[in-house]
């Protein structure tokens, strides 16, 4: 595709939106709260943002934004192959901030309907029409999460100062390094100011990262925000917590331009087995 050509939605130069996968090795570390608040923070900077709830069994994105989905990703399954970006937009829920959401299925058993081809096509359609797609993934390294990680331009790995979170995060990072994703990973230390025998600055060293993003601990504010469905960057924008998320948004905006997405020839499993077979 040359620079004179257009994408399906008419974008010049074959540009696509950036895809960010928000992941964690442990549940309850703040993935959903970060996803919705980062999305809203980006829209305040006039960035077109969509959010895909990739936790297909127990997704909470709609709840965190006080949205009541008419449609979910389950409803696009049958027609996904023939769907274009404009058709998919009819299945998105519009938040008052401007964020558009493709919700998770309403029942856990429906998660099995979301096959790899559906994920692949949905992500491509969403990045075709938006400057940024943020995916809130499931916990750990389940197959669907690995697919999001493979497609993502940047991966946010969240952890906290709890020893169990750090231990599991280290295992997750080691696995992703074997798969060749190290350069895409940004470590986010959430609740970095909480009382702990482990200092936030030590977590970066423990996990082998020279730089990390530190998000302060305001657990009560986050809990209230999730319970009422109003992102804290909207109604508590002057707090240190909101400022940390706005800083993340600024860093994303000032980053590189996103080039045309070129699918990788090998799947993550092929690369994993290749790495192990060639290991001494």
Tab-separated table of C-alpha atoms in Angstrom:
chain	number	residue	atom	x	y	z
A	1	UNK	CA	0.000	0.000	0.000
A	2	UNK	CA	1.506	3.320	-1.006
A	3	UNK	CA	0.912	6.690	0.637
A	4	UNK	CA	-1.665	7.713	-1.957
A	5	UNK	CA	-3.901	4.779	-1.167
A	6	UNK	CA	-6.607	4.761	1.468
A	7	UNK	CA	-7.721	2.277	4.064
A	8	UNK	CA	-11.261	0.870	4.244
A	9	UNK	CA	-12.493	3.912	6.150
A	10	UNK	CA	-10.840	6.422	3.857
A	11	UNK	CA	-7.720	7.202	5.885
A	12	UNK	CA	-4.900	8.562	3.800
A	13	UNK	CA	-1.560	6.805	3.668
A	14	UNK	CA	-2.725	3.456	5.035
A	15	UNK	CA	-2.454	4.655	8.629
A	16	UNK	CA	-4.032	2.548	11.326
A	17	UNK	CA	-4.705	3.268	14.934
A	18	UNK	CA	-2.380	2.104	17.675
A	19	UNK	CA	-3.447	-0.979	19.601
A	20	UNK	CA	-2.670	-1.249	23.310
A	21	UNK	CA	-3.179	-4.438	25.314
A	22	UNK	CA	-3.626	-3.931	29.073
A	23	UNK	CA	-2.563	-7.142	30.796
A	24	UNK	CA	-1.712	-8.589	34.183
A	25	UNK	CA	-0.579	-11.885	35.641
A	26	UNK	CA	-2.911	-11.478	38.613
A	27	UNK	CA	-6.501	-10.304	38.969
A	28	UNK	CA	-7.513	-7.278	40.987
A	29	UNK	CA	-4.483	-5.133	40.154
A	30	UNK	CA	-6.381	-2.416	38.288
A	31	UNK	CA	-6.548	-3.377	34.602
A	32	UNK	CA	-10.137	-2.258	33.993
A	33	UNK	CA	-9.790	1.006	35.924
A	34	UNK	CA	-6.637	1.896	33.997
A	35	UNK	CA	-8.206	0.959	30.657
A	36	UNK	CA	-11.314	3.136	30.998
A	37	UNK	CA	-9.508	6.097	32.527
A	38	UNK	CA	-6.706	6.046	29.959
A	39	UNK	CA	-9.317	5.868	27.202
A	40	UNK	CA	-11.222	8.876	28.565
A	41	UNK	CA	-7.967	10.790	29.135
A	42	UNK	CA	-7.030	10.263	25.484
A	43	UNK	CA	-10.413	11.489	24.238
A	44	UNK	CA	-9.849	14.708	26.187
A	45	UNK	CA	-6.822	15.193	23.883
A	46	UNK	CA	-9.058	14.804	20.793
A	47	UNK	CA	-7.920	11.247	20.134
A	48	UNK	CA	-10.517	8.874	18.688
A	49	UNK	CA	-10.535	5.921	21.081
A	50	UNK	CA	-12.267	2.565	21.093
A	51	UNK	CA	-12.147	0.000	23.887
A	52	UNK	CA	-12.545	-3.734	23.395
A	53	UNK	CA	-13.450	-5.707	26.495
A	54	UNK	CA	-11.226	-8.725	25.940
A	55	UNK	CA	-12.143	-10.384	29.217
A	56	UNK	CA	-14.834	-12.387	27.438
A	57	UNK	CA	-16.019	-14.326	30.479
A	58	UNK	CA	-16.194	-11.637	33.164
A	59	UNK	CA	-15.604	-8.280	31.491
A	60	UNK	CA	-16.428	-5.132	33.460
A	61	UNK	CA	-15.723	-2.327	30.992
A	62	UNK	CA	-19.416	-1.503	30.454
A	63	UNK	CA	-20.036	-1.492	34.203
A	64	UNK	CA	-17.034	0.752	34.840
A	65	UNK	CA	-18.470	3.294	32.392
A	66	UNK	CA	-22.100	2.870	33.512
A	67	UNK	CA	-23.076	1.618	30.064
A	68	UNK	CA	-25.887	-0.801	29.291
A	69	UNK	CA	-24.936	-2.699	26.134
A	70	UNK	CA	-27.553	-3.468	23.525
A	71	UNK	CA	-24.933	-5.425	21.600
A	72	UNK	CA	-21.732	-7.244	22.543
A	73	UNK	CA	-18.924	-8.865	20.578
A	74	UNK	CA	-21.037	-12.048	20.539
A	75	UNK	CA	-23.500	-10.318	18.205
A	76	UNK	CA	-20.877	-9.710	15.505
A	77	UNK	CA	-19.635	-13.316	15.368
A	78	UNK	CA	-21.829	-14.542	12.488
A	79	UNK	CA	-21.136	-11.627	10.137
A	80	UNK	CA	-17.608	-10.676	11.171
A	81	UNK	CA	-15.900	-11.896	7.978
A	82	UNK	CA	-18.060	-9.725	5.708
A	83	UNK	CA	-18.238	-6.779	8.105
A	84	UNK	CA	-16.613	-3.419	7.336
A	85	UNK	CA	-15.645	-0.718	9.873
A	86	UNK	CA	-18.905	1.174	9.393
A	87	UNK	CA	-21.023	-1.936	9.983
A	88	UNK	CA	-19.076	-2.758	13.140
A	89	UNK	CA	-19.619	0.763	14.465
A	90	UNK	CA	-23.319	-0.070	14.814
A	91	UNK	CA	-22.412	-2.581	17.528
A	92	UNK	CA	-20.343	-0.146	19.600
A	93	UNK	CA	-21.682	1.585	22.714
A	94	UNK	CA	-21.020	5.319	22.849
A	95	UNK	CA	-19.876	6.786	26.167
A	96	UNK	CA	-20.535	10.468	26.898
A	97	UNK	CA	-16.764	11.107	26.854
A	98	UNK	CA	-16.517	10.008	23.236
A	99	UNK	CA	-15.057	6.573	23.967
A	100	UNK	CA	-16.665	3.760	21.974
A	101	UNK	CA	-16.899	0.298	23.511
A	102	UNK	CA	-17.254	-3.192	22.064
A	103	UNK	CA	-18.550	-4.977	25.143
A	104	UNK	CA	-17.831	-8.487	26.403
A	105	UNK	CA	-20.581	-11.128	26.124
A	106	UNK	CA	-23.280	-10.961	28.784
A	107	UNK	CA	-22.756	-14.596	29.857
A	108	UNK	CA	-19.459	-16.435	30.627
A	109	UNK	CA	-20.400	-19.420	28.446
A	110	UNK	CA	-20.578	-17.176	25.362
A	111	UNK	CA	-16.819	-16.587	25.568
A	112	UNK	CA	-16.230	-19.823	23.642
A	113	UNK	CA	-17.978	-18.285	20.625
A	114	UNK	CA	-15.267	-15.652	20.263
A	115	UNK	CA	-12.856	-17.527	18.008
A	116	UNK	CA	-9.401	-16.260	16.929
A	117	UNK	CA	-10.743	-15.103	13.574
A	118	UNK	CA	-13.333	-12.914	15.306
A	119	UNK	CA	-10.699	-11.315	17.531
A	120	UNK	CA	-8.363	-10.709	14.610
A	121	UNK	CA	-11.021	-9.115	12.399
A	122	UNK	CA	-12.589	-7.040	15.191
A	123	UNK	CA	-9.212	-5.545	16.150
A	124	UNK	CA	-8.407	-4.719	12.532
A	125	UNK	CA	-11.780	-3.029	12.007
A	126	UNK	CA	-11.504	-1.008	15.218
A	127	UNK	CA	-7.966	0.192	14.479
A	128	UNK	CA	-9.099	1.139	10.974
A	129	UNK	CA	-11.546	3.709	12.350
A	130	UNK	CA	-9.904	4.893	15.560
A	131	UNK	CA	-6.617	6.504	16.508
A	132	UNK	CA	-6.274	4.147	19.438
A	133	UNK	CA	-7.740	0.787	20.433
A	134	UNK	CA	-7.295	-0.233	24.064
A	135	UNK	CA	-8.000	-3.850	24.983
A	136	UNK	CA	-8.690	-4.889	28.566
A	137	UNK	CA	-7.552	-8.515	28.524
A	138	UNK	CA	-8.275	-11.438	30.795
A	139	UNK	CA	-5.914	-12.379	33.606
A	140	UNK	CA	-2.772	-14.322	32.749
A	141	UNK	CA	-1.675	-15.864	29.469
A	142	UNK	CA	-4.786	-17.572	28.188
A	143	UNK	CA	-4.958	-18.080	24.424
A	144	UNK	CA	-7.187	-15.076	23.702
A	145	UNK	CA	-4.935	-12.762	25.710
A	146	UNK	CA	-1.874	-14.022	23.834
A	147	UNK	CA	-3.610	-13.169	20.564
A	148	UNK	CA	-4.205	-9.602	21.749
A	149	UNK	CA	-0.586	-9.367	22.874
A	150	UNK	CA	0.638	-10.538	19.484
A	151	UNK	CA	-1.449	-7.949	17.610
A	152	UNK	CA	-0.738	-5.056	19.985
A	153	UNK	CA	1.702	-2.249	19.245
A	154	UNK	CA	2.278	-1.750	22.955
A	155	UNK	CA	1.628	-3.954	25.976
A	156	UNK	CA	0.985	-2.519	29.432
A	157	UNK	CA	1.767	-5.108	32.100
A	158	UNK	CA	0.255	-4.105	35.445
A	159	UNK	CA	1.531	-5.192	38.808
A	160	UNK	CA	1.374	-3.946	42.399
A	161	UNK	CA	3.745	-4.089	45.354
A	162	UNK	CA	2.257	-7.361	46.592
A	163	UNK	CA	4.687	-10.260	46.501
A	164	UNK	CA	2.230	-12.595	44.769
A	165	UNK	CA	1.639	-10.030	42.015
A	166	UNK	CA	5.376	-9.479	41.548
A	167	UNK	CA	6.121	-13.213	41.424
A	168	UNK	CA	3.407	-13.895	38.851
A	169	UNK	CA	4.366	-10.822	36.823
A	170	UNK	CA	7.948	-12.017	36.632
A	171	UNK	CA	6.822	-15.387	35.255
A	172	UNK	CA	4.583	-13.633	32.739
A	173	UNK	CA	7.397	-11.322	31.611
A	174	UNK	CA	9.809	-14.239	31.217
A	175	UNK	CA	7.305	-16.045	28.995
A	176	UNK	CA	6.631	-12.961	26.861
A	177	UNK	CA	10.364	-12.405	26.475
A	178	UNK	CA	10.743	-15.945	25.116
A	179	UNK	CA	7.995	-15.105	22.618
A	180	UNK	CA	9.888	-11.998	21.510
A	181	UNK	CA	7.591	-9.298	22.899
A	182	UNK	CA	10.000	-7.583	25.308
A	183	UNK	CA	10.357	-4.406	23.225
A	184	UNK	CA	6.593	-3.832	23.214
A	185	UNK	CA	6.184	-4.079	26.989
A	186	UNK	CA	5.698	-1.128	29.327
A	187	UNK	CA	5.696	-2.040	33.017
A	188	UNK	CA	3.039	-0.233	35.070
A	189	UNK	CA	3.393	-0.364	38.847
A	190	UNK	CA	-0.073	0.370	40.170
A	191	UNK	CA	-0.762	1.515	43.760
A	192	UNK	CA	2.915	2.411	43.894
A	193	UNK	CA	2.515	4.513	47.061
A	194	UNK	CA	0.800	1.834	49.136
A	195	UNK	CA	2.435	0.719	52.377
A	196	UNK	CA	4.655	-2.238	51.644
A	197	UNK	CA	7.974	-3.768	52.646
A	198	UNK	CA	8.810	-3.666	48.941
A	199	UNK	CA	9.475	-0.221	47.483
A	200	UNK	CA	8.021	0.694	44.111
A	201	UNK	CA	11.480	1.595	42.814
A	202	UNK	CA	12.698	-1.901	43.722
A	203	UNK	CA	9.978	-3.598	41.667
A	204	UNK	CA	11.479	-2.294	38.420
A	205	UNK	CA	14.847	-3.810	39.362
A	206	UNK	CA	13.287	-7.094	40.465
A	207	UNK	CA	11.457	-7.398	37.149
A	208	UNK	CA	14.386	-6.199	35.036
A	209	UNK	CA	13.045	-2.863	33.806
A	210	UNK	CA	15.092	0.338	33.790
A	211	UNK	CA	11.989	2.510	33.527
A	212	UNK	CA	8.422	1.965	34.703
A	213	UNK	CA	5.203	3.914	34.964
A	214	UNK	CA	4.184	4.588	38.552
A	215	UNK	CA	0.501	5.049	39.392
A	216	UNK	CA	-0.199	6.173	42.977
A	217	UNK	CA	-2.458	4.357	45.395
A	218	UNK	CA	-5.890	5.914	45.825
A	219	UNK	CA	-7.834	2.718	46.302
A	220	UNK	CA	-10.964	4.322	47.749
A	221	UNK	CA	-11.239	6.767	44.851
A	222	UNK	CA	-10.826	3.976	42.286
A	223	UNK	CA	-13.352	1.761	44.063
A	224	UNK	CA	-15.904	4.571	44.189
A	225	UNK	CA	-15.253	5.386	40.521
A	226	UNK	CA	-15.910	1.787	39.455
A	227	UNK	CA	-18.999	1.489	41.639
A	228	UNK	CA	-20.701	4.599	40.231
A	229	UNK	CA	-19.414	4.120	36.684
A	230	UNK	CA	-17.708	7.512	36.372
A	231	UNK	CA	-13.979	7.498	35.441
A	232	UNK	CA	-11.919	9.448	37.970
A	233	UNK	CA	-10.196	11.431	35.200
A	234	UNK	CA	-13.598	13.007	34.562
A	235	UNK	CA	-14.677	14.095	38.039
A	236	UNK	CA	-11.381	13.994	40.002
A	237	UNK	CA	-9.014	15.285	37.338
A	238	UNK	CA	-6.805	17.185	39.790
A	239	UNK	CA	-5.876	14.184	41.926
A	240	UNK	CA	-2.398	12.672	41.706
A	241	UNK	CA	-4.005	9.488	40.406
A	242	UNK	CA	-5.707	11.240	37.489
A	243	UNK	CA	-2.551	13.252	36.743
A	244	UNK	CA	-0.581	10.001	36.434
A	245	UNK	CA	-3.074	8.679	33.871
A	246	UNK	CA	-3.057	11.964	31.937
A	247	UNK	CA	0.738	11.722	31.830
A	248	UNK	CA	0.432	8.240	30.326
A	249	UNK	CA	-1.946	9.629	27.705
A	250	UNK	CA	0.520	12.402	26.840
A	251	UNK	CA	3.324	9.885	26.428
A	252	UNK	CA	1.200	7.801	24.083
A	253	UNK	CA	0.297	10.831	21.979
A	254	UNK	CA	3.917	11.974	21.680
A	255	UNK	CA	5.142	8.513	20.706
A	256	UNK	CA	5.968	7.325	17.240
A	257	UNK	CA	3.583	7.399	14.322
A	258	UNK	CA	1.968	4.031	13.734
A	259	UNK	CA	2.877	2.401	10.453
A	260	UNK	CA	0.686	-0.004	8.521
A	261	UNK	CA	0.163	-3.217	10.499
A	262	UNK	CA	1.914	-6.154	8.881
A	263	UNK	CA	0.810	-9.570	10.216
A	264	UNK	CA	3.623	-11.682	11.612
A	265	UNK	CA	4.261	-14.919	9.672
A	266	UNK	CA	4.483	-17.189	12.719
A	267	UNK	CA	2.047	-17.674	15.549
A	268	UNK	CA	3.135	-17.264	19.165
A	269	UNK	CA	3.080	-21.057	19.648
A	270	UNK	CA	5.355	-21.628	16.664
A	271	UNK	CA	7.822	-19.073	18.008
A	272	UNK	CA	7.681	-20.562	21.497
A	273	UNK	CA	8.450	-24.078	20.277
A	274	UNK	CA	11.153	-22.773	17.944
A	275	UNK	CA	12.866	-20.938	20.818
A	276	UNK	CA	12.787	-24.017	23.022
A	277	UNK	CA	13.972	-26.394	20.299
A	278	UNK	CA	17.004	-24.228	19.555
A	279	UNK	CA	17.872	-23.646	23.218
A	280	UNK	CA	21.117	-25.329	24.373
